[in-house]
Short mmCIF file of C-alpha atoms in Angstrom, two decimals:
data_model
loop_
_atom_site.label_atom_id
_atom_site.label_comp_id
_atom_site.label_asym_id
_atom_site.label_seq_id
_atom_site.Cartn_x
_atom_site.Cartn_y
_atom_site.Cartn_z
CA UNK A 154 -28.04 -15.77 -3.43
CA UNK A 155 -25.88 -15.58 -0.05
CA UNK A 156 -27.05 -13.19 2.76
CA UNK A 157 -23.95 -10.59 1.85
CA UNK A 158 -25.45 -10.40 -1.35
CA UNK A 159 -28.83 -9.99 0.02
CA UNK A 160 -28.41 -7.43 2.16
CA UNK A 161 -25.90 -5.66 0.02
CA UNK A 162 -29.34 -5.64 -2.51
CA UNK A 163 -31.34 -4.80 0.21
CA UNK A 164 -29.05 -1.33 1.17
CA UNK A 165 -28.78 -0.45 -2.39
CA UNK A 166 -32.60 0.69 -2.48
CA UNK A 167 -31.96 2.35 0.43
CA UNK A 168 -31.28 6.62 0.45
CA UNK A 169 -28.59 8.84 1.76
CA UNK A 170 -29.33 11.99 4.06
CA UNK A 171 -28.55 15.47 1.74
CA UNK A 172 -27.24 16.57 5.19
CA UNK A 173 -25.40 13.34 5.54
CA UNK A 174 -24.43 13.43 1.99
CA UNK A 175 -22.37 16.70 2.28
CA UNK A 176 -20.77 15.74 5.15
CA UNK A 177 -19.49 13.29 3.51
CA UNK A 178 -18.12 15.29 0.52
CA UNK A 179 -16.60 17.83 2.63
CA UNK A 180 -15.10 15.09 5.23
CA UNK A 181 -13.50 13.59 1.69
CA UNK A 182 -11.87 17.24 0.78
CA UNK A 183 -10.87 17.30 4.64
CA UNK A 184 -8.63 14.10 4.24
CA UNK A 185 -7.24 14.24 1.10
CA UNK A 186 -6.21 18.51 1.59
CA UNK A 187 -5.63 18.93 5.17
CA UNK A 188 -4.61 15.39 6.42
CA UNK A 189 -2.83 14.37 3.33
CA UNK A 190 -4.26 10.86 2.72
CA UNK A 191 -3.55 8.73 -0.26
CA UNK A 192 -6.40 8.36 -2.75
CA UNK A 193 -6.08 4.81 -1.87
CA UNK A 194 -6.92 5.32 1.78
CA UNK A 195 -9.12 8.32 1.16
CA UNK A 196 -11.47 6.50 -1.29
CA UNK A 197 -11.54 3.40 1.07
CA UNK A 198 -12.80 5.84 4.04
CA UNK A 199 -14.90 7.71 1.88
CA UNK A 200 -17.20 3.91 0.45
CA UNK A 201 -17.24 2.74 4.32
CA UNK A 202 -18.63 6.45 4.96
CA UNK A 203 -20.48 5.75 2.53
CA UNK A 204 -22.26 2.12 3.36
CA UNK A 205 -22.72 3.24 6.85
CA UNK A 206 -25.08 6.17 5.55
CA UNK A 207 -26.68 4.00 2.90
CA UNK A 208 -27.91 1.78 6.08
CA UNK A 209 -28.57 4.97 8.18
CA UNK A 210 -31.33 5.68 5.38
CA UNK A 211 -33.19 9.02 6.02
CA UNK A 212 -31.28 9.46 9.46
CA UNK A 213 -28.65 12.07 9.70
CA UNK A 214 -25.45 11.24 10.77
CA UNK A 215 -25.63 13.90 12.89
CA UNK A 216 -28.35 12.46 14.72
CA UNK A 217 -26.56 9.43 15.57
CA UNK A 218 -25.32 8.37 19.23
CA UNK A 219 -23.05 5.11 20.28
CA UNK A 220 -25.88 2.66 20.30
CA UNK A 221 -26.90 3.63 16.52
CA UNK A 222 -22.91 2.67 15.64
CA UNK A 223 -22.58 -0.44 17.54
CA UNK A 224 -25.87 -1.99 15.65
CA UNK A 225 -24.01 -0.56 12.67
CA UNK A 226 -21.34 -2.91 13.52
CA UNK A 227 -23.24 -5.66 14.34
CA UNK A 228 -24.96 -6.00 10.91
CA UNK A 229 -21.74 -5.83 9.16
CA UNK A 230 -20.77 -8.32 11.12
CA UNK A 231 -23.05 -11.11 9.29
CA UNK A 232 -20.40 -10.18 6.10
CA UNK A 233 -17.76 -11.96 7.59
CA UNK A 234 -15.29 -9.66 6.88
CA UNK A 235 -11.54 -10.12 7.79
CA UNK A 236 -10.49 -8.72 10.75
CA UNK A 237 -8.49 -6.36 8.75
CA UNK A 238 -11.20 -4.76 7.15
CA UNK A 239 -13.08 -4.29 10.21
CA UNK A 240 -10.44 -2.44 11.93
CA UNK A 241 -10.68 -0.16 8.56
CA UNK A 242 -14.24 0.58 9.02
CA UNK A 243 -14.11 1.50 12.41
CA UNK A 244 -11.33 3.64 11.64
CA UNK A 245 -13.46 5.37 9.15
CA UNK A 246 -16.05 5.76 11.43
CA UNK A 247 -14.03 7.21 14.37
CA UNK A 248 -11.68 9.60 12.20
CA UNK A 249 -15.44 10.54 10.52
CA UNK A 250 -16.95 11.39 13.60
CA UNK A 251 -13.99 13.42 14.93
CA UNK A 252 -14.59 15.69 12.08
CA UNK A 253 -17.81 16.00 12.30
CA UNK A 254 -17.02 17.24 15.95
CA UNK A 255 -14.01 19.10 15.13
CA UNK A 256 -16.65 21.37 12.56
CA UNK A 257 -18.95 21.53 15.29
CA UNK A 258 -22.09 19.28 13.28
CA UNK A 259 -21.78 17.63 16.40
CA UNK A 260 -22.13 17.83 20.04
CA UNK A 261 -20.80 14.51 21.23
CA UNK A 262 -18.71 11.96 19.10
CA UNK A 263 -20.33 8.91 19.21
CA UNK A 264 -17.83 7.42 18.10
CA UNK A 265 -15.09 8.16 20.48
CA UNK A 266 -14.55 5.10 22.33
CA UNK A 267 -14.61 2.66 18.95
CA UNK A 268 -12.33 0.00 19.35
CA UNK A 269 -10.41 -2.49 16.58
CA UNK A 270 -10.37 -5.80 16.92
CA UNK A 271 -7.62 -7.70 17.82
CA UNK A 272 -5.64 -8.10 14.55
CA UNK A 273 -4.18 -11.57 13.66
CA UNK A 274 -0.34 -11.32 14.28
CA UNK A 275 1.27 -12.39 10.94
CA UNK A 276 4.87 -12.12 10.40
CA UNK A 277 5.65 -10.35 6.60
CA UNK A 278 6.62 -12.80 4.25
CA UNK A 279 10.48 -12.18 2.41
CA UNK A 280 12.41 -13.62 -0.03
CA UNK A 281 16.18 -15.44 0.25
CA UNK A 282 18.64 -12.88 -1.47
CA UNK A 283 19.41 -16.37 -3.55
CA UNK A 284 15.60 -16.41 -4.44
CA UNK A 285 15.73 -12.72 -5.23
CA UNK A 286 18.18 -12.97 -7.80
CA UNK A 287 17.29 -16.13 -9.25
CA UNK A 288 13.93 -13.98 -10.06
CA UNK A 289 16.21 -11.08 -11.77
CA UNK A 290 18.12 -13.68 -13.27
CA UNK A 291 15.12 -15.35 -15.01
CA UNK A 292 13.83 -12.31 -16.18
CA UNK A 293 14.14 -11.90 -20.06
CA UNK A 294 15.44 -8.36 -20.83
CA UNK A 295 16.42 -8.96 -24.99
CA UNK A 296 12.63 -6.81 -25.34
CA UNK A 297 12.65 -3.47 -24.33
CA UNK A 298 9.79 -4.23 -22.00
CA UNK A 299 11.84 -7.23 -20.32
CA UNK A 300 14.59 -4.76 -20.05
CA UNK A 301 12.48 -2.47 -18.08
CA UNK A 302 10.84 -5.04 -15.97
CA UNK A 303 14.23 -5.96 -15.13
CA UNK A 304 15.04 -2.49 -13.84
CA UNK A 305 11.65 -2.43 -12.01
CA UNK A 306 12.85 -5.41 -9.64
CA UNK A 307 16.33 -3.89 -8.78
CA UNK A 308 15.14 -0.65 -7.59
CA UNK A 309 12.33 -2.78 -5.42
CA UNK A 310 14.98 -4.87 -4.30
CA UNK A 311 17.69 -2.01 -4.34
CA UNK A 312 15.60 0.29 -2.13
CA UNK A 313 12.14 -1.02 -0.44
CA UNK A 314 10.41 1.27 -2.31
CA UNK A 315 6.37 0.73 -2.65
CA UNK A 316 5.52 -0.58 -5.78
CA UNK A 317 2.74 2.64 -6.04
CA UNK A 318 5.63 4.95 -4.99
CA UNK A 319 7.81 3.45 -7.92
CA UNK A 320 5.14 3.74 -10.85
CA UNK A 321 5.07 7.69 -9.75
CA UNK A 322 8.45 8.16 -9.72
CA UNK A 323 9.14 11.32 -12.49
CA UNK A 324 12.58 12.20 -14.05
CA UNK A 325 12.67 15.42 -11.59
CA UNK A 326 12.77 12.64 -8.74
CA UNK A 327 16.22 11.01 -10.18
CA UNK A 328 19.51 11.90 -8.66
CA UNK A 329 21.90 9.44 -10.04
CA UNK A 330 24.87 11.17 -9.30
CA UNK A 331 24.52 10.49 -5.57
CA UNK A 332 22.03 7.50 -6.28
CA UNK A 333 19.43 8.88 -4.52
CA UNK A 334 15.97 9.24 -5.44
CA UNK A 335 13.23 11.50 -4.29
CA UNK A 336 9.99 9.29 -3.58
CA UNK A 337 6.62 10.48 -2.34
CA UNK A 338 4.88 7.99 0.06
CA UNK A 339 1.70 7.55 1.70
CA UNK A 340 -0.19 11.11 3.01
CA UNK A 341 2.52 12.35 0.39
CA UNK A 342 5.21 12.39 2.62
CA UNK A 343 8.02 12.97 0.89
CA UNK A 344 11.80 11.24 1.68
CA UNK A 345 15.12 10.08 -0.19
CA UNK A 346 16.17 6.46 -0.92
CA UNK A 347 19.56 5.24 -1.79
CA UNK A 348 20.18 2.85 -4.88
CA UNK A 349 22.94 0.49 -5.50
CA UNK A 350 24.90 0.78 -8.51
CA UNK A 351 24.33 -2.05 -9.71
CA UNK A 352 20.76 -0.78 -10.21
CA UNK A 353 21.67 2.70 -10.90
CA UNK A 354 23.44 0.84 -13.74
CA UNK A 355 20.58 -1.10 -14.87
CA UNK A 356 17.91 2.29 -14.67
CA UNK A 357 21.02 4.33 -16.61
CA UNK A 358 20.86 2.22 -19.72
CA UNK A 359 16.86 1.94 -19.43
CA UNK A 360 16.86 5.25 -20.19
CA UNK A 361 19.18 5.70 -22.05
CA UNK A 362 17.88 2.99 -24.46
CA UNK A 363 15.06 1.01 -23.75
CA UNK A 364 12.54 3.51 -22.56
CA UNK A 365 11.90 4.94 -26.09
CA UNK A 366 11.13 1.97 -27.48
CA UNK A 367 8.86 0.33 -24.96
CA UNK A 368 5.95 2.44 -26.71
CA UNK A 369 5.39 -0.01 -29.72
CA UNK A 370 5.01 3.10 -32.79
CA UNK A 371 4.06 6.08 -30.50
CA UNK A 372 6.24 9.21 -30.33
CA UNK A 373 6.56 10.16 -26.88
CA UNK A 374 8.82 13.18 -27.41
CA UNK A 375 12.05 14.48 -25.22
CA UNK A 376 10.97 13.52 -21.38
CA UNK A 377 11.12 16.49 -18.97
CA UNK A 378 10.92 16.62 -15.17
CA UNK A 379 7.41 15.56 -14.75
CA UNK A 380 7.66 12.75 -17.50
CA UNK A 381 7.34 9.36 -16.38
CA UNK A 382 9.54 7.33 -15.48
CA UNK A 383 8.24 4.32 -16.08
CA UNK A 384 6.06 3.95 -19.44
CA UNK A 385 3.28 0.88 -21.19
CA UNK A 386 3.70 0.18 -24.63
CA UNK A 387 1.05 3.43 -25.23
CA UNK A 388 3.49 5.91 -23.77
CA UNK A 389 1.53 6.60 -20.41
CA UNK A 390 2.94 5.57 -17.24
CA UNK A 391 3.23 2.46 -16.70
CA UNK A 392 0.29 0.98 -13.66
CA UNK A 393 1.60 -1.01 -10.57
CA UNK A 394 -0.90 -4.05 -11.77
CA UNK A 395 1.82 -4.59 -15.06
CA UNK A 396 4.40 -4.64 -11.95
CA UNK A 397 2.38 -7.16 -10.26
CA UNK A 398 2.02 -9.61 -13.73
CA UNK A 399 5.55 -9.39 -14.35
CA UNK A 400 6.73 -10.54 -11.10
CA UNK A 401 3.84 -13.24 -11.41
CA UNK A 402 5.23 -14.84 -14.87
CA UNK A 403 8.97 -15.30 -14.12
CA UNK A 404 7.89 -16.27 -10.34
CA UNK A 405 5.07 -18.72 -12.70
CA UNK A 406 8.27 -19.59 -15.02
CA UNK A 407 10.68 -20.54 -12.48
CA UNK A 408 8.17 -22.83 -10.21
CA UNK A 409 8.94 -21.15 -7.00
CA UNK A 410 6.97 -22.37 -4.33
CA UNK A 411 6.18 -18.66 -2.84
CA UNK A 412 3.56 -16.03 -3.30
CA UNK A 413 5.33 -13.28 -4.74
CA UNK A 414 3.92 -9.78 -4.86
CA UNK A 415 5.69 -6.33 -5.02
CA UNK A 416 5.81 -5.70 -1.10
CA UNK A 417 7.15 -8.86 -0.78
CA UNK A 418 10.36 -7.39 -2.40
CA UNK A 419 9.87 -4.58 0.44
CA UNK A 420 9.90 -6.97 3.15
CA UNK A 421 12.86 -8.91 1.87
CA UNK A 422 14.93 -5.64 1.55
CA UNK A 423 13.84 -4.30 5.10
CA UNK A 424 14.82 -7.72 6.41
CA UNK A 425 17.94 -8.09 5.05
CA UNK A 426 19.38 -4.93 6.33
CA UNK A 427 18.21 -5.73 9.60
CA UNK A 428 19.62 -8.99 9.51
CA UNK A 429 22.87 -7.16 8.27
CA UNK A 430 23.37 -5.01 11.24
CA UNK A 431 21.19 -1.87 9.88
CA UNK A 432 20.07 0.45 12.29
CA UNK A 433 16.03 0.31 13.61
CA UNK A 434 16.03 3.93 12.79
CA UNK A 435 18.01 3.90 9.64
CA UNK A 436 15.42 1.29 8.28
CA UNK A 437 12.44 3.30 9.58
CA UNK A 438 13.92 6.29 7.26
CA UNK A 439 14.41 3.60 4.46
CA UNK A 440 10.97 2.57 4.68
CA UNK A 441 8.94 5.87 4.96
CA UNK A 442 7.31 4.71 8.28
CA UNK A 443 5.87 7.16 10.39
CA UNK A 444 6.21 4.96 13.45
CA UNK A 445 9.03 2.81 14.37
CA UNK A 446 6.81 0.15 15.71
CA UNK A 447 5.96 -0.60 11.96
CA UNK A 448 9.89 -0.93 11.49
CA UNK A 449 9.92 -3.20 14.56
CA UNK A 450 8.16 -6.63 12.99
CA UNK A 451 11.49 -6.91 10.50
CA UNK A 452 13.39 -7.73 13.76
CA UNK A 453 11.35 -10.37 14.79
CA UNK A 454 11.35 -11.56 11.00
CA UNK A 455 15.05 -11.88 11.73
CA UNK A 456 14.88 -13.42 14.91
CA UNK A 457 12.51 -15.75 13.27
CA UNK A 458 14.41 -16.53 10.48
CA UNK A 459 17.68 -17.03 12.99
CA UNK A 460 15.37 -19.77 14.94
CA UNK A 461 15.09 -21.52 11.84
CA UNK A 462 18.67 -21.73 10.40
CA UNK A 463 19.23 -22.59 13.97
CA UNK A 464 16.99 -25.56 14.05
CA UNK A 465 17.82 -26.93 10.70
CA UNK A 466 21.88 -26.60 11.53
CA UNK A 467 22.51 -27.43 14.97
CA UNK A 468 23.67 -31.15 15.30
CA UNK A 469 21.54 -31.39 18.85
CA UNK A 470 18.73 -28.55 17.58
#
């Protein structure tokens, strides 16, 4: 047994605080009612919460100051997490703490001057619009399910959606008339995208067709405007891991040498409309970023990508 999963062993006979406990519970209802987290986010905060009072034990975390923390962090530190997840944790920790002082359970936030790690700097990884559509292209769509799978990858590609934004997507979202669609993002945030028509075309004629008979012998009924829009072969909407195995069998199929995942069609879009002339801001809008500085990295994806055609082109490069 390795020492992660000894001490992981080790904190599971450990006990939680009641105090501590309801903290907890009521910091989870603060995040997910009054700063509108995803449950994604919310129910990564709320098992880091959670670990760091499994190793507090008896002690409340209301009887905690900065030195009790940083030998938090230091034992977490023989997990060898990624850098990533550490910067998580400590974000749990500090948005924890500041709501533990904002409701008073507090006097001093010990957790106030936390500080992340330096994060690796990694550019986002895109596809060629040549690779992109040799992927729609290789896609079988004589099934109903291939059909739809089809229609998934447009919109991705059409619009930079998130593929957890496009498995909610209801028919009360669709405007196809001005190909816009109404998509709700992380913290619920809500915004419009644009479609092409090509795509429009595609999603038209999935449901006009297809999306009755993806269900294999269920009767799902007339859809109304919180019906799916997206469905599994049971009727129920359709999960973002199908998403993920579909893109991994034609990408499997057609032997191309990239790792292909869902956001990887939301980089690829973002880049190619910066590398098209699209405006920062425009983009940002696109995108559903709160900050532009997340828009930012596509540009120096582009100026990347410019280096390289560069290199491999010029005669004296």
């Amino acid at each position: 047994m390795n020492i992660k999963n000894q001490s992981c062993k080790c904190i599971r006979t450990m006990t939680v605080n009641a105090n501590s406990k309801q903290d907890l519970e009521d910091f989870k209802s603060y995040i997910i009612a009054e700063k509108n987290f995803s449950h994604h986010t919310a129910k990564a905060y709320c098992s880091d919460i959670l670990s760091f009072l499994i190793w507090m034990d008896e002690q409340s975390c209301e009887d905690v100051n900065f030195s009790k923390i940083r030998d938090y962090l230091h034992f977490i530190q023989k997990f060898n997490y990624k850098k990533t997840t550490i910067a998580r944790k400590i974000s749990s920790l500090r948005t924890f703490y500041k709501y533990l002082y904002r409701e008073r359970k507090v006097e001093i936030n010990p957790a106030i001057s936390l500080t992340n790690p330096k994060r690796p700097k990694s550019l986002p990884k895109f596809l060629t619009p040549d690779e992109v559509e040799h992927i729609l292209n290789n896609i079988k769509i004589d099934t109903p399910a291939g059909y739809r799978n089809r229609t998934i990858l447009e919109l991705l590609w059409a619009t930079g959606m998130r593929v957890s934004e496009l498995a909610g997507l209801n028919f009360g979202d669709l405007n196809l008339v001005e190909n816009e669609i109404r998509v709700f993002g992380k913290g619920s945030r809500e915004r419009i995208v644009l479609i092409t028509d090509r795509a429009k075309s595609f999603l038209e004629r999935y449901l006009e067709s297809a999306r009755a008979l993806v269900p294999k012998g269920y009767d799902i009924g007339e859809p109304n405007e919180t019906s799916p829009v997206f469905i599994n072969n049971t009727g129920y909407r359709l999960q973002t891991k199908s998403v993920r195995n579909a893109i991994n069998e034609v990408v499997e199929k057609i032997s191309l040498p990239k790792h292909v995942t869902p956001h990887v069609f939301r980089h690829s879009f973002a880049t190619h409309l910066i590398e098209n002339g699209a405006d920062l801001r425009v983009v940002q809008e696109l995108l559903g970023h709160v900050s532009i500085s997340n828009t930012q990295i596509y540009t120096h994806v582009s100026t990347q990508h410019l280096k390289e055609v560069y290199n491999q082109s010029h005669p004296r490069a």
